[in-house]
Amino acid sequence: MSQEWDAGRLDSDLEGVAFDTLAVRAGQHRTPEGEHGDPMFFTSSYVFRTAADAAARFAGEVPGNVYSRYTNPTVRAFEERIAALESAEQAVATATGMAAIMAVVMSLCSAGDHVLVSRSVFGSTISLFEKYFKRFGVEVDYVPLADLSAWDAAIKPNTKLLFVESPSNPLAELVDITALAEIAHAKGAMLVVDNCFCTPALQQPLKLGADIVVHSATKFIDGQGRCMGGVVAGRSEQMKEVVGFLRTAGPTLSPFNAWIFLKGLETLNLRMKAHCANAQQLAEWLEQQDGIEKVHYAGLKSHPQHELAQRQQKGFGAVVSFEVKGGKEGAWRFIDATRLISITANLGDSKTTITHPSTTSHGRLAPQEREAAGIRDSLIRIAVGLEDVADLQADLSRGLAAL
């Protein structure tokens, strides 16, 4: 490194640039080394010039790194890039997607507050609310995702948050985010949207009126099934509370995982377009096959919310679910007959995955809870990857032949 720092231009001017440019360059602040790639900062702590400097940073009186539990330059670059893509004032990264949900509720809710949750959410999300948040005095009720009148009727004077996945896992149900945000705000509540299935490449809930967005970065933001992480984005007022929780409780994203996610974001828009194109072809093909009773994919004209998806999303996503003849036994025979597609409950990978939700991702729910969420024993979920569609069709044909 040069002994004298030349203050020439190292960072990019991003004023007014488009989404794809932000996905590649937002959040990078080059060091005096002048590196072109995103650096990784592997350090637990930071040194200070003086005792007074340390005191000022710990007190938050001056900006700067304090301790990597909640301040790290690589993680901050990822947070700033997500904030730019989601049009948020601030983003806060966490160790996993579930940690992101936990951070939102723990930082913004208190005992006695009420939270409304869509019935159509990930099984672990329901477990988090039922087994843990309720234990600490947070009231929780569940509402059908698309039923706006039910949301309006269920809000109480102590309702703090409305929490939804749109599209939902695994049935690709949607809610009109703008309309639901208006309902929430009219009664003093905030709307939180899990945007994991769409990513900001396909949907930006904050622009539609939502207050907070959460992601499991493990999924499409990474895009190759390599590591785990989560992120929360919204207004600085709320995000400061989330940072406070992170500082104390420590569900921290590692710098290495943040660096992986930065690389994933660089190709996010390209990948999501390819995922969507493959999923559309497969959904249309599955809808024509004997043995398939129903296909759940918002890109199909048969989907009851197809027009809503066209209005609030730029694409229909990569997750396709379908019901087969023969119940659980038929679904298991179908899955076991495949030879190319990976049998795993993860999604958002370049490799297509297949799973049986009622015995995996939603297996810890009681039968009546699965039924209320529409998770039937005959349901199979595929998260469509980037392989050749003809090869995926050939593999799924093996499953169809086993029914």
mmCIF file of C-alpha atoms in Angstrom:
data_model
loop_
_atom_site.group_PDB
_atom_site.id
_atom_site.type_symbol
_atom_site.label_atom_id
_atom_site.label_comp_id
_atom_site.label_asym_id
_atom_site.label_seq_id
_atom_site.Cartn_x
_atom_site.Cartn_y
_atom_site.Cartn_z
ATOM 1 C CA MET A 1 0.000 0.000 0.000
ATOM 2 C CA SER A 2 1.235 3.472 -0.815
ATOM 3 C CA GLN A 3 2.408 5.518 2.147
ATOM 4 C CA GLU A 4 0.413 8.473 0.874
ATOM 5 C CA TRP A 5 -3.259 8.135 0.094
ATOM 6 C CA ASP A 6 -4.316 9.649 -3.239
ATOM 7 C CA ALA A 7 -7.950 10.666 -2.974
ATOM 8 C CA GLY A 8 -8.786 9.908 -6.598
ATOM 9 C CA ARG A 9 -11.993 8.120 -7.598
ATOM 10 C CA LEU A 10 -12.128 4.474 -6.529
ATOM 11 C CA ASP A 11 -15.851 3.962 -5.918
ATOM 12 C CA SER A 12 -18.506 4.011 -8.617
ATOM 13 C CA ASP A 13 -21.021 6.815 -8.985
ATOM 14 C CA LEU A 14 -24.388 5.026 -8.689
ATOM 15 C CA GLU A 15 -26.682 8.020 -8.884
ATOM 16 C CA GLY A 16 -29.745 7.072 -10.935
ATOM 17 C CA VAL A 17 -28.438 3.692 -12.135
ATOM 18 C CA ALA A 18 -30.677 0.692 -12.875
ATOM 19 C CA PHE A 19 -31.359 -2.486 -10.872
ATOM 20 C CA ASP A 20 -28.759 -4.652 -12.596
ATOM 21 C CA THR A 21 -26.047 -2.075 -11.982
ATOM 22 C CA LEU A 22 -26.969 -1.814 -8.302
ATOM 23 C CA ALA A 23 -26.884 -5.618 -8.034
ATOM 24 C CA VAL A 24 -23.280 -5.605 -9.227
ATOM 25 C CA ARG A 25 -21.863 -2.461 -7.597
ATOM 26 C CA ALA A 26 -23.979 -1.143 -4.711
ATOM 27 C CA GLY A 27 -22.424 -1.307 -1.262
ATOM 28 C CA GLN A 28 -18.791 -1.609 -2.339
ATOM 29 C CA HIS A 29 -16.460 0.918 -0.708
ATOM 30 C CA ARG A 30 -12.922 0.242 -1.881
ATOM 31 C CA THR A 31 -10.053 0.360 0.554
ATOM 32 C CA PRO A 32 -6.770 2.220 -0.058
ATOM 33 C CA GLU A 33 -5.552 -1.015 -1.684
ATOM 34 C CA GLY A 34 -7.792 -0.210 -4.662
ATOM 35 C CA GLU A 35 -9.194 -3.760 -4.969
ATOM 36 C CA HIS A 36 -11.670 -4.339 -7.801
ATOM 37 C CA GLY A 37 -13.424 -7.310 -6.208
ATOM 38 C CA ASP A 38 -15.349 -7.267 -2.936
ATOM 39 C CA PRO A 39 -12.926 -7.834 -0.044
ATOM 40 C CA MET A 40 -13.548 -10.193 2.873
ATOM 41 C CA PHE A 41 -12.863 -8.853 6.342
ATOM 42 C CA PHE A 42 -12.130 -11.751 8.673
ATOM 43 C CA THR A 43 -11.778 -10.068 12.021
ATOM 44 C CA SER A 44 -13.657 -10.307 15.287
ATOM 45 C CA SER A 45 -12.669 -6.849 16.534
ATOM 46 C CA TYR A 46 -11.228 -3.531 15.399
ATOM 47 C CA VAL A 47 -8.521 -1.237 16.723
ATOM 48 C CA PHE A 48 -9.064 2.389 17.642
ATOM 49 C CA ARG A 49 -6.731 5.350 17.313
ATOM 50 C CA THR A 50 -7.300 6.496 20.905
ATOM 51 C CA ALA A 51 -9.320 5.607 23.983
ATOM 52 C CA ALA A 52 -11.607 8.536 23.138
ATOM 53 C CA ASP A 53 -12.135 7.133 19.635
ATOM 54 C CA ALA A 54 -13.101 3.748 21.123
ATOM 55 C CA ALA A 55 -15.535 5.356 23.538
ATOM 56 C CA ALA A 56 -17.173 7.422 20.794
ATOM 57 C CA ARG A 57 -17.667 4.420 18.551
ATOM 58 C CA PHE A 58 -19.073 2.245 21.329
ATOM 59 C CA ALA A 59 -21.482 5.040 22.209
ATOM 60 C CA GLY A 60 -22.534 5.437 18.573
ATOM 61 C CA GLU A 61 -21.406 9.047 18.523
ATOM 62 C CA VAL A 62 -19.166 8.528 15.493
ATOM 63 C CA PRO A 63 -19.512 5.977 12.689
ATOM 64 C CA GLY A 64 -17.151 3.053 12.394
ATOM 65 C CA ASN A 65 -16.673 -0.590 13.218
ATOM 66 C CA VAL A 66 -16.919 -1.776 16.801
ATOM 67 C CA TYR A 67 -17.234 -5.581 16.919
ATOM 68 C CA SER A 68 -18.092 -8.052 14.175
ATOM 69 C CA ARG A 69 -21.133 -9.338 16.010
ATOM 70 C CA TYR A 70 -22.927 -6.370 14.496
ATOM 71 C CA THR A 71 -20.475 -4.312 12.396
ATOM 72 C CA ASN A 72 -18.318 -5.831 9.656
ATOM 73 C CA PRO A 73 -17.383 -4.203 6.333
ATOM 74 C CA THR A 74 -18.170 -7.266 4.193
ATOM 75 C CA VAL A 75 -21.528 -7.776 5.875
ATOM 76 C CA ARG A 76 -22.250 -4.050 5.564
ATOM 77 C CA ALA A 77 -21.587 -4.179 1.824
ATOM 78 C CA PHE A 78 -24.192 -6.937 1.504
ATOM 79 C CA GLU A 79 -26.655 -4.975 3.632
ATOM 80 C CA GLU A 80 -26.209 -1.831 1.558
ATOM 81 C CA ARG A 81 -26.662 -3.763 -1.682
ATOM 82 C CA ILE A 82 -29.882 -5.382 -0.475
ATOM 83 C CA ALA A 83 -31.171 -2.011 0.736
ATOM 84 C CA ALA A 84 -30.496 -0.541 -2.698
ATOM 85 C CA LEU A 85 -32.270 -3.396 -4.498
ATOM 86 C CA GLU A 86 -35.291 -3.329 -2.166
ATOM 87 C CA SER A 87 -35.471 0.491 -2.127
ATOM 88 C CA ALA A 88 -35.064 0.385 1.653
ATOM 89 C CA GLU A 89 -33.442 2.988 3.887
ATOM 90 C CA GLN A 90 -31.448 0.288 5.666
ATOM 91 C CA ALA A 91 -30.954 -3.480 5.744
ATOM 92 C CA VAL A 92 -29.670 -5.714 8.530
ATOM 93 C CA ALA A 93 -28.143 -9.126 7.818
ATOM 94 C CA THR A 94 -28.640 -12.185 10.036
ATOM 95 C CA ALA A 95 -27.305 -15.726 10.301
ATOM 96 C CA THR A 96 -30.360 -17.355 8.657
ATOM 97 C CA GLY A 97 -33.761 -16.486 7.246
ATOM 98 C CA MET A 98 -35.434 -17.707 10.443
ATOM 99 C CA ALA A 99 -33.105 -15.445 12.432
ATOM 100 C CA ALA A 100 -34.329 -12.537 10.302
ATOM 101 C CA ILE A 101 -37.943 -13.249 11.274
ATOM 102 C CA MET A 102 -36.938 -13.684 14.911
ATOM 103 C CA ALA A 103 -35.052 -10.371 14.858
ATOM 104 C CA VAL A 104 -38.068 -8.486 13.499
ATOM 105 C CA VAL A 105 -40.487 -9.763 16.128
ATOM 106 C CA MET A 106 -38.058 -9.623 19.061
ATOM 107 C CA SER A 107 -36.990 -6.080 18.244
ATOM 108 C CA LEU A 108 -40.395 -4.581 17.411
ATOM 109 C CA CYS A 109 -42.868 -6.494 19.607
ATOM 110 C CA SER A 110 -43.405 -6.776 23.364
ATOM 111 C CA ALA A 111 -45.460 -9.058 25.578
ATOM 112 C CA GLY A 112 -49.103 -8.185 25.042
ATOM 113 C CA ASP A 113 -48.669 -7.195 21.399
ATOM 114 C CA HIS A 114 -50.665 -9.021 18.751
ATOM 115 C CA VAL A 115 -49.323 -10.386 15.465
ATOM 116 C CA LEU A 116 -51.406 -11.608 12.545
ATOM 117 C CA VAL A 117 -49.755 -14.301 10.418
ATOM 118 C CA SER A 118 -50.842 -15.790 7.123
ATOM 119 C CA ARG A 119 -51.840 -19.450 7.323
ATOM 120 C CA SER A 120 -49.772 -19.971 4.185
ATOM 121 C CA VAL A 121 -46.261 -19.643 5.579
ATOM 122 C CA PHE A 122 -43.247 -21.919 5.973
ATOM 123 C CA GLY A 123 -43.680 -24.599 8.632
ATOM 124 C CA SER A 124 -40.754 -23.348 10.736
ATOM 125 C CA THR A 125 -42.251 -19.852 10.713
ATOM 126 C CA ILE A 126 -45.442 -21.223 12.271
ATOM 127 C CA SER A 127 -43.376 -23.141 14.836
ATOM 128 C CA LEU A 128 -41.460 -19.977 15.725
ATOM 129 C CA PHE A 129 -44.668 -18.074 16.407
ATOM 130 C CA GLU A 130 -46.505 -20.943 18.112
ATOM 131 C CA LYS A 131 -43.790 -22.494 20.276
ATOM 132 C CA TYR A 132 -41.670 -19.483 21.152
ATOM 133 C CA PHE A 133 -43.226 -16.058 20.598
ATOM 134 C CA LYS A 134 -46.470 -17.104 22.264
ATOM 135 C CA ARG A 135 -44.448 -18.356 25.253
ATOM 136 C CA PHE A 136 -43.209 -14.812 25.849
ATOM 137 C CA GLY A 137 -46.616 -13.202 25.718
ATOM 138 C CA VAL A 138 -46.999 -12.267 22.054
ATOM 139 C CA GLU A 139 -50.540 -12.983 20.854
ATOM 140 C CA VAL A 140 -50.699 -14.727 17.469
ATOM 141 C CA ASP A 141 -53.616 -15.401 15.139
ATOM 142 C CA TYR A 142 -53.718 -16.811 11.613
ATOM 143 C CA VAL A 143 -55.584 -15.465 8.601
ATOM 144 C CA PRO A 144 -56.174 -16.863 5.074
ATOM 145 C CA LEU A 145 -53.544 -15.134 2.944
ATOM 146 C CA ALA A 146 -55.691 -13.766 0.132
ATOM 147 C CA ASP A 147 -58.788 -12.833 2.183
ATOM 148 C CA LEU A 148 -58.447 -9.076 2.726
ATOM 149 C CA SER A 149 -61.714 -8.823 4.656
ATOM 150 C CA ALA A 150 -60.477 -11.505 7.075
ATOM 151 C CA TRP A 151 -57.286 -9.529 7.696
ATOM 152 C CA ASP A 152 -59.289 -6.368 8.336
ATOM 153 C CA ALA A 153 -61.643 -8.142 10.733
ATOM 154 C CA ALA A 154 -58.836 -9.866 12.672
ATOM 155 C CA ILE A 155 -56.854 -6.714 13.504
ATOM 156 C CA LYS A 156 -57.102 -5.745 17.177
ATOM 157 C CA PRO A 157 -56.182 -2.522 18.984
ATOM 158 C CA ASN A 158 -52.918 -4.203 20.099
ATOM 159 C CA THR A 159 -52.003 -5.585 16.667
ATOM 160 C CA LYS A 160 -48.407 -4.617 15.930
ATOM 161 C CA LEU A 161 -47.493 -6.628 12.841
ATOM 162 C CA LEU A 162 -49.072 -8.419 9.899
ATOM 163 C CA PHE A 163 -46.745 -11.114 8.544
ATOM 164 C CA VAL A 164 -47.118 -12.729 5.108
ATOM 165 C CA GLU A 165 -45.261 -14.725 2.482
ATOM 166 C CA SER A 166 -46.293 -13.693 -1.016
ATOM 167 C CA PRO A 167 -45.905 -15.902 -2.991
ATOM 168 C CA SER A 168 -46.389 -18.510 -0.293
ATOM 169 C CA ASN A 169 -44.560 -21.746 0.350
ATOM 170 C CA PRO A 170 -45.410 -24.092 -1.284
ATOM 171 C CA LEU A 171 -48.730 -23.237 -2.969
ATOM 172 C CA ALA A 172 -47.714 -19.945 -4.646
ATOM 173 C CA GLU A 173 -50.661 -18.099 -3.102
ATOM 174 C CA LEU A 174 -50.541 -14.307 -3.207
ATOM 175 C CA VAL A 175 -51.990 -11.364 -1.379
ATOM 176 C CA ASP A 176 -52.563 -7.894 -2.789
ATOM 177 C CA ILE A 177 -49.677 -6.246 -0.923
ATOM 178 C CA THR A 178 -50.797 -2.679 -1.612
ATOM 179 C CA ALA A 179 -54.325 -3.341 -0.359
ATOM 180 C CA LEU A 180 -53.120 -5.215 2.726
ATOM 181 C CA ALA A 181 -50.662 -2.446 3.562
ATOM 182 C CA GLU A 182 -53.478 0.078 3.446
ATOM 183 C CA ILE A 183 -55.548 -2.081 5.815
ATOM 184 C CA ALA A 184 -52.626 -2.411 8.232
ATOM 185 C CA HIS A 185 -51.729 1.267 8.203
ATOM 186 C CA ALA A 186 -55.323 2.379 8.703
ATOM 187 C CA LYS A 187 -55.265 0.567 12.050
ATOM 188 C CA GLY A 188 -51.745 1.484 13.098
ATOM 189 C CA ALA A 189 -50.051 -1.819 12.301
ATOM 190 C CA MET A 190 -47.013 -2.614 10.139
ATOM 191 C CA LEU A 191 -46.877 -5.065 7.235
ATOM 192 C CA VAL A 192 -43.937 -7.484 7.023
ATOM 193 C CA VAL A 193 -43.465 -9.402 3.759
ATOM 194 C CA ASP A 194 -41.272 -12.468 3.337
ATOM 195 C CA ASN A 195 -39.962 -11.855 -0.194
ATOM 196 C CA CYS A 196 -37.838 -14.995 -0.355
ATOM 197 C CA PHE A 197 -39.541 -16.634 -3.336
ATOM 198 C CA CYS A 198 -39.487 -13.557 -5.565
ATOM 199 C CA THR A 199 -36.338 -11.703 -4.446
ATOM 200 C CA PRO A 200 -36.133 -7.984 -5.292
ATOM 201 C CA ALA A 201 -35.526 -8.962 -8.914
ATOM 202 C CA LEU A 202 -39.200 -9.952 -9.251
ATOM 203 C CA GLN A 203 -40.961 -8.013 -6.493
ATOM 204 C CA GLN A 204 -40.235 -5.011 -4.279
ATOM 205 C CA PRO A 205 -42.805 -5.033 -1.465
ATOM 206 C CA LEU A 206 -41.657 -1.746 0.060
ATOM 207 C CA LYS A 207 -42.613 0.034 -3.154
ATOM 208 C CA LEU A 208 -46.032 -1.629 -2.878
ATOM 209 C CA GLY A 209 -46.587 -0.233 0.622
ATOM 210 C CA ALA A 210 -45.064 -2.847 2.948
ATOM 211 C CA ASP A 211 -43.029 -1.616 5.919
ATOM 212 C CA ILE A 212 -40.465 -4.401 6.269
ATOM 213 C CA VAL A 213 -39.084 -7.106 3.980
ATOM 214 C CA VAL A 214 -37.354 -10.281 5.136
ATOM 215 C CA HIS A 215 -35.362 -12.809 3.123
ATOM 216 C CA SER A 216 -33.774 -16.154 3.578
ATOM 217 C CA ALA A 217 -30.632 -15.292 1.619
ATOM 218 C CA THR A 218 -29.891 -19.025 1.718
ATOM 219 C CA LYS A 219 -32.270 -19.395 -1.192
ATOM 220 C CA PHE A 220 -32.185 -17.443 -4.467
ATOM 221 C CA ILE A 221 -29.938 -14.626 -3.235
ATOM 222 C CA ASP A 222 -27.136 -17.161 -2.890
ATOM 223 C CA GLY A 223 -28.511 -19.185 -5.786
ATOM 224 C CA GLN A 224 -26.217 -22.183 -5.537
ATOM 225 C CA GLY A 225 -27.012 -23.785 -2.191
ATOM 226 C CA ARG A 226 -23.681 -22.903 -0.609
ATOM 227 C CA CYS A 227 -24.362 -21.176 2.699
ATOM 228 C CA MET A 228 -26.996 -19.762 5.023
ATOM 229 C CA GLY A 229 -28.068 -16.244 5.868
ATOM 230 C CA GLY A 230 -30.955 -13.836 6.165
ATOM 231 C CA VAL A 231 -31.673 -10.134 5.883
ATOM 232 C CA VAL A 232 -34.260 -7.581 7.039
ATOM 233 C CA ALA A 233 -34.891 -4.332 5.159
ATOM 234 C CA GLY A 234 -37.051 -1.302 5.788
ATOM 235 C CA ARG A 235 -37.018 2.172 7.296
ATOM 236 C CA SER A 236 -34.045 3.201 9.425
ATOM 237 C CA GLU A 237 -36.318 3.801 12.419
ATOM 238 C CA GLN A 238 -37.265 0.119 12.593
ATOM 239 C CA MET A 239 -33.886 -1.187 11.439
ATOM 240 C CA LYS A 240 -32.117 0.566 14.331
ATOM 241 C CA GLU A 241 -34.183 -1.619 16.650
ATOM 242 C CA VAL A 242 -33.183 -4.721 14.674
ATOM 243 C CA VAL A 243 -29.504 -3.702 14.899
ATOM 244 C CA GLY A 244 -29.948 -3.345 18.659
ATOM 245 C CA PHE A 245 -31.276 -6.874 18.887
ATOM 246 C CA LEU A 246 -28.435 -8.165 16.724
ATOM 247 C CA ARG A 247 -25.875 -6.345 18.885
ATOM 248 C CA THR A 248 -27.222 -7.989 22.045
ATOM 249 C CA ALA A 249 -28.447 -11.417 20.940
ATOM 250 C CA GLY A 250 -25.894 -12.042 18.179
ATOM 251 C CA PRO A 251 -27.612 -13.989 15.347
ATOM 252 C CA THR A 252 -24.786 -12.716 13.168
ATOM 253 C CA LEU A 253 -24.044 -13.306 9.488
ATOM 254 C CA SER A 254 -20.464 -14.389 8.846
ATOM 255 C CA PRO A 255 -18.306 -12.225 6.540
ATOM 256 C CA PHE A 256 -17.638 -15.215 4.297
ATOM 257 C CA ASN A 257 -21.348 -15.890 3.789
ATOM 258 C CA ALA A 258 -21.935 -12.187 3.146
ATOM 259 C CA TRP A 259 -19.256 -12.304 0.447
ATOM 260 C CA ILE A 260 -20.947 -15.341 -1.145
ATOM 261 C CA PHE A 261 -24.242 -13.451 -1.187
ATOM 262 C CA LEU A 262 -22.603 -10.430 -2.786
ATOM 263 C CA LYS A 263 -21.441 -12.698 -5.605
ATOM 264 C CA GLY A 264 -24.938 -14.189 -5.863
ATOM 265 C CA LEU A 265 -26.550 -10.776 -6.192
ATOM 266 C CA GLU A 266 -24.367 -9.967 -9.193
ATOM 267 C CA THR A 267 -26.237 -12.596 -11.249
ATOM 268 C CA LEU A 268 -29.594 -12.442 -9.462
ATOM 269 C CA ASN A 269 -31.651 -10.884 -12.253
ATOM 270 C CA LEU A 270 -30.217 -13.174 -14.918
ATOM 271 C CA ARG A 271 -30.803 -16.256 -12.798
ATOM 272 C CA MET A 272 -34.351 -15.341 -11.804
ATOM 273 C CA LYS A 273 -35.319 -14.832 -15.438
ATOM 274 C CA ALA A 274 -33.947 -18.276 -16.280
ATOM 275 C CA HIS A 275 -35.613 -19.882 -13.249
ATOM 276 C CA CYS A 276 -38.946 -18.325 -14.196
ATOM 277 C CA ALA A 277 -38.708 -19.430 -17.832
ATOM 278 C CA ASN A 278 -37.947 -23.028 -16.843
ATOM 279 C CA ALA A 279 -40.678 -23.084 -14.187
ATOM 280 C CA GLN A 280 -43.263 -21.743 -16.628
ATOM 281 C CA GLN A 281 -42.474 -24.468 -19.158
ATOM 282 C CA LEU A 282 -42.620 -27.198 -16.541
ATOM 283 C CA ALA A 283 -45.852 -25.929 -14.993
ATOM 284 C CA GLU A 284 -47.583 -25.825 -18.378
ATOM 285 C CA TRP A 285 -46.272 -29.307 -19.190
ATOM 286 C CA LEU A 286 -47.336 -30.771 -15.818
ATOM 287 C CA GLU A 287 -50.830 -29.365 -16.227
ATOM 288 C CA GLN A 288 -51.252 -31.567 -19.312
ATOM 289 C CA GLN A 289 -50.050 -34.839 -17.755
ATOM 290 C CA ASP A 290 -52.209 -37.740 -16.627
ATOM 291 C CA GLY A 291 -51.768 -38.442 -12.952
ATOM 292 C CA ILE A 292 -51.500 -34.766 -12.042
ATOM 293 C CA GLU A 293 -54.617 -33.547 -10.294
ATOM 294 C CA LYS A 294 -53.682 -29.887 -9.844
ATOM 295 C CA VAL A 295 -50.731 -27.587 -10.487
ATOM 296 C CA HIS A 296 -50.037 -24.560 -8.265
ATOM 297 C CA TYR A 297 -48.101 -21.868 -10.122
ATOM 298 C CA ALA A 298 -49.087 -18.221 -10.503
ATOM 299 C CA GLY A 299 -47.792 -18.149 -14.076
ATOM 300 C CA LEU A 300 -50.641 -20.408 -15.182
ATOM 301 C CA LYS A 301 -53.852 -18.785 -16.360
ATOM 302 C CA SER A 302 -55.686 -21.396 -14.280
ATOM 303 C CA HIS A 303 -54.182 -19.933 -11.093
ATOM 304 C CA PRO A 304 -56.856 -17.855 -9.298
ATOM 305 C CA GLN A 305 -54.410 -14.975 -8.720
ATOM 306 C CA HIS A 306 -52.681 -14.970 -12.085
ATOM 307 C CA GLU A 307 -53.709 -11.373 -12.837
ATOM 308 C CA LEU A 308 -52.577 -10.167 -9.397
ATOM 309 C CA ALA A 309 -49.190 -11.816 -9.942
ATOM 310 C CA GLN A 310 -48.881 -10.015 -13.277
ATOM 311 C CA ARG A 311 -49.583 -6.676 -11.557
ATOM 312 C CA GLN A 312 -47.242 -6.867 -8.574
ATOM 313 C CA GLN A 313 -44.478 -9.205 -9.765
ATOM 314 C CA LYS A 314 -42.033 -9.043 -12.685
ATOM 315 C CA GLY A 315 -42.032 -12.834 -12.947
ATOM 316 C CA PHE A 316 -43.792 -15.834 -11.435
ATOM 317 C CA GLY A 317 -40.898 -17.438 -9.607
ATOM 318 C CA ALA A 318 -39.268 -20.849 -9.628
ATOM 319 C CA VAL A 319 -41.417 -22.885 -7.235
ATOM 320 C CA VAL A 320 -44.029 -25.178 -8.771
ATOM 321 C CA SER A 321 -46.212 -27.426 -6.636
ATOM 322 C CA PHE A 322 -48.583 -30.088 -7.861
ATOM 323 C CA GLU A 323 -50.903 -32.734 -6.483
ATOM 324 C CA VAL A 324 -50.704 -36.317 -7.713
ATOM 325 C CA LYS A 325 -53.076 -39.252 -7.608
ATOM 326 C CA GLY A 326 -52.576 -41.747 -4.819
ATOM 327 C CA GLY A 327 -52.100 -39.499 -1.789
ATOM 328 C CA LYS A 328 -48.915 -39.824 0.245
ATOM 329 C CA GLU A 329 -48.026 -43.200 -1.245
ATOM 330 C CA GLY A 330 -48.400 -41.862 -4.770
ATOM 331 C CA ALA A 331 -46.347 -38.763 -3.942
ATOM 332 C CA TRP A 332 -43.530 -40.855 -2.446
ATOM 333 C CA ARG A 333 -43.521 -43.230 -5.421
ATOM 334 C CA PHE A 334 -43.293 -40.234 -7.756
ATOM 335 C CA ILE A 335 -40.382 -38.691 -5.845
ATOM 336 C CA ASP A 336 -38.499 -41.979 -5.463
ATOM 337 C CA ALA A 337 -38.750 -42.706 -9.194
ATOM 338 C CA THR A 338 -36.826 -39.561 -10.169
ATOM 339 C CA ARG A 339 -33.119 -39.972 -10.937
ATOM 340 C CA LEU A 340 -31.855 -36.487 -11.817
ATOM 341 C CA ILE A 341 -33.663 -34.050 -9.553
ATOM 342 C CA SER A 342 -32.300 -33.728 -5.997
ATOM 343 C CA ILE A 343 -34.542 -34.973 -3.192
ATOM 344 C CA THR A 344 -34.066 -32.172 -0.676
ATOM 345 C CA ALA A 345 -36.244 -29.588 1.038
ATOM 346 C CA ASN A 346 -33.968 -26.666 0.177
ATOM 347 C CA LEU A 347 -34.797 -24.371 -2.738
ATOM 348 C CA GLY A 348 -33.310 -21.471 -4.659
ATOM 349 C CA ASP A 349 -30.486 -23.588 -6.029
ATOM 350 C CA SER A 350 -29.207 -23.843 -9.590
ATOM 351 C CA LYS A 351 -30.063 -27.543 -9.208
ATOM 352 C CA THR A 352 -33.757 -28.487 -9.288
ATOM 353 C CA THR A 353 -35.030 -29.953 -6.015
ATOM 354 C CA ILE A 354 -38.086 -32.020 -5.144
ATOM 355 C CA THR A 355 -39.739 -32.585 -1.776
ATOM 356 C CA HIS A 356 -42.902 -33.813 -0.056
ATOM 357 C CA PRO A 357 -43.969 -30.821 2.079
ATOM 358 C CA SER A 358 -46.375 -32.599 4.433
ATOM 359 C CA THR A 359 -43.593 -34.865 5.742
ATOM 360 C CA THR A 360 -40.635 -32.462 5.482
ATOM 361 C CA SER A 361 -40.900 -28.651 5.520
ATOM 362 C CA HIS A 362 -44.384 -28.733 7.091
ATOM 363 C CA GLY A 363 -44.049 -32.089 8.859
ATOM 364 C CA ARG A 364 -43.931 -30.622 12.375
ATOM 365 C CA LEU A 365 -47.356 -29.048 11.964
ATOM 366 C CA ALA A 366 -50.413 -30.816 13.319
ATOM 367 C CA PRO A 367 -52.610 -32.476 10.642
ATOM 368 C CA GLN A 368 -55.317 -29.844 11.111
ATOM 369 C CA GLU A 369 -52.750 -27.064 10.678
ATOM 370 C CA ARG A 370 -51.494 -28.593 7.431
ATOM 371 C CA GLU A 371 -55.045 -28.960 6.196
ATOM 372 C CA ALA A 372 -55.810 -25.312 6.999
ATOM 373 C CA ALA A 373 -52.713 -24.317 5.030
ATOM 374 C CA GLY A 374 -53.668 -26.512 2.060
ATOM 375 C CA ILE A 375 -50.696 -28.853 2.521
ATOM 376 C CA ARG A 376 -52.175 -32.168 1.433
ATOM 377 C CA ASP A 377 -50.430 -35.539 1.482
ATOM 378 C CA SER A 378 -50.667 -35.662 -2.324
ATOM 379 C CA LEU A 379 -48.683 -32.414 -2.731
ATOM 380 C CA ILE A 380 -45.188 -32.338 -4.239
ATOM 381 C CA ARG A 381 -43.023 -29.225 -4.504
ATOM 382 C CA ILE A 382 -40.294 -28.676 -7.048
ATOM 383 C CA ALA A 383 -37.964 -25.683 -6.985
ATOM 384 C CA VAL A 384 -36.958 -25.397 -10.608
ATOM 385 C CA GLY A 385 -33.274 -24.902 -11.294
ATOM 386 C CA LEU A 386 -31.239 -24.036 -14.339
ATOM 387 C CA GLU A 387 -30.952 -27.419 -16.059
ATOM 388 C CA ASP A 388 -32.265 -28.124 -19.552
ATOM 389 C CA VAL A 389 -36.059 -28.285 -19.340
ATOM 390 C CA ALA A 390 -36.247 -31.380 -21.556
ATOM 391 C CA ASP A 391 -34.074 -33.250 -19.050
ATOM 392 C CA LEU A 392 -36.294 -32.161 -16.172
ATOM 393 C CA GLN A 393 -39.395 -33.264 -18.060
ATOM 394 C CA ALA A 394 -37.810 -36.641 -18.750
ATOM 395 C CA ASP A 395 -37.036 -37.101 -15.054
ATOM 396 C CA LEU A 396 -40.524 -36.064 -13.956
ATOM 397 C CA SER A 397 -41.908 -38.528 -16.511
ATOM 398 C CA ARG A 398 -40.239 -41.284 -14.475
ATOM 399 C CA GLY A 399 -42.265 -40.088 -11.507
ATOM 400 C CA LEU A 400 -45.472 -40.040 -13.525
ATOM 401 C CA ALA A 401 -44.848 -43.600 -14.705
ATOM 402 C CA ALA A 402 -44.628 -44.725 -11.060
ATOM 403 C CA LEU A 403 -48.114 -43.518 -10.154
#
